[in-house]
Amino acid sequence: MSDPAEEQDLPAGNSEASERNQLERSLGRIDDDVPYHSLALDVDQGDIWGKIDVVSRRVGEWFNPILVKEARQSLKSRQFVITFFLLLLASCLWTVLGVVLNAPDVYYIPTGDTMIYGYYWVLAVPLIGMVPLAAQRSLAAEIDDHTFEMLVITKLTAMRIVMGKLNSAMLQMLIYFAAVVPCLAFTYLLRGIDLLTIFTLITILFFTALLVTSASLMLATLTANRAGQTLAFVASIAVIIFAEIMCAAFILGEILRLGVKSEEMMFTALFILVGVSCIALFVKVAATRIAPVTENRSTGLRYLMFLQQLIWAGVIGFLMLWYEDRDVVNFGTMVLGGYWLMMGTFMLAESPELSPRVQRGLPSTFAGRALMTWLNPGPGTGFVYAVATGTAGIGVLALFGLLVANADTLTFGMIMIGYLAGYLGIVRLIAMPLCRRFGRSVWLPVGALATVLIFSLMLPTVITVVSTGAPGNVYTPIEAMNWAWTIAKGFDRRLPPTVAFSILATGGLIATLNLALLFREFDYRRIAVPQRVLDDSAAE
């Protein structure tokens, strides 16, 4: 502590001495033999470096704190260092090996188109493989190590937490791109490939890696126990392998082999459009999974699902006009049926109980309750929303194919609507008692759906073998339960309309049976906001 007598001896206008006394009070007595560093005495220096330090500190405070934390941790991690140096080593080795293998042609004829194949794999493996796994493990570790609670009690929203993880993964992608892009420029100097092809390759790789990373973040939040995290990790590996195969098939088989033409550019633009909607959905799902249970986790997701259906219907309509092929419409309706079957299965894991915070945002008018109730959280409203929205989307696509291409797409549309309503209704009837017994878990309805789909494939064959003694090779009405064979027959235009109508009627009957179990979720009404909540909101 400073001496009061010394303070009295200081001149009254000596500001430098007063600042010194203040520093001595906060830092302790300053020894002339071992003085403090200048940065410790004056953080905000007046020179150019001090101004740069102030600006950089303000910029760092403006960024997402999760991004700053993750960037510092990930860029110092052993996984990133090893991956980055292996990427540099692979780039150097392929550069030398590619030039040697193409010698002496590399001096006389264009060889850039052959060199870029190796650089693609050098860039695709860490981008689509390593970055998503690192991002998934980073978010899962927050839950496993019980450090996630510290993030929840801060002012950071769940969306900012997930976006911080995603932005950190994007930062790693940019670093990998910075290491390999000079090699891609080297292939351009070797001739044989144009800048548009290189730019398309980079764009597809980036959006594919971003899509897989967001899907991995979503999988990391589906469950909190170790067994579920193991299944999520295996699912992430399966998604990565599938993405690697599909991306390589399109880039290596179409872009690099045939070049970037109008059709390739069209598919790239449609992939980006659909991919951005999927990224938004995956990020929103991850944010809602880690959000407090008192918040409304469902309404925003259901708006996004409806938006995705609009985008998909527009894409299928555009492709229908481009190719003038009815199979495009059947493919679109098949994807919509599978999409809403999966989304409806996920919504069956929601809790039917609504917190007071959620009830404050419910519609208050009769028209609002009639139209907007299906956007409220709950397995029953989710079932109706999935079936009704899927039916509307499939019906619009089927009518579009009938009116524009004069094709019989209504038969296939009836099949998909019947399967959607029937299978989702059966899964709900199975999942309801399981959720009451074992608790709400997303894996219960997913497991029920997988079981129903497998048994529906096996049951017609078992019945045929029991009744005739041998499996049948001819499609009969009993094979309507076999969704794979029925869909294949529908694509081949060899399915009788009576079978399609029977599938639609059966699905409608199962859906009607499920409607009898929805009355509990209709009883919720909007409640008033307490005065203390209004006072707290006004104080903020």
XYZ file of C-alpha atoms in Angstrom, residues 22 74 87-88 97 145 160 196 212 216 239 249 261 287 291 307 313 319 329 361 386 401 423 445 466 491 500 521:
28
model
C -3.588 4.755 -8.471
C -9.638 -25.844 -32.222
C -2.940 -31.757 -45.867
C 0.169 -29.724 -46.693
C 4.081 -37.252 -57.989
C -18.471 -32.855 -19.559
C -25.742 -18.222 -30.922
C -15.253 -21.679 -63.927
C -22.547 -32.262 -43.414
C -23.357 -33.512 -37.455
C -23.577 -39.282 -43.457
C -19.658 -38.821 -58.231
C -22.256 -26.590 -68.930
C -30.587 -24.907 -31.290
C -32.853 -24.620 -25.651
C -40.670 -23.422 -46.428
C -42.023 -28.140 -55.018
C -37.075 -29.817 -63.425
C -42.857 -35.530 -60.461
C -47.982 -17.267 -27.202
C -47.082 -33.723 -41.074
C -47.860 -33.329 -63.470
C -47.217 -45.669 -41.510
C -40.440 -43.377 -32.564
C -47.616 -69.889 -45.381
C -42.785 -45.852 -61.230
C -53.592 -47.212 -55.071
C -53.909 -31.039 -27.016
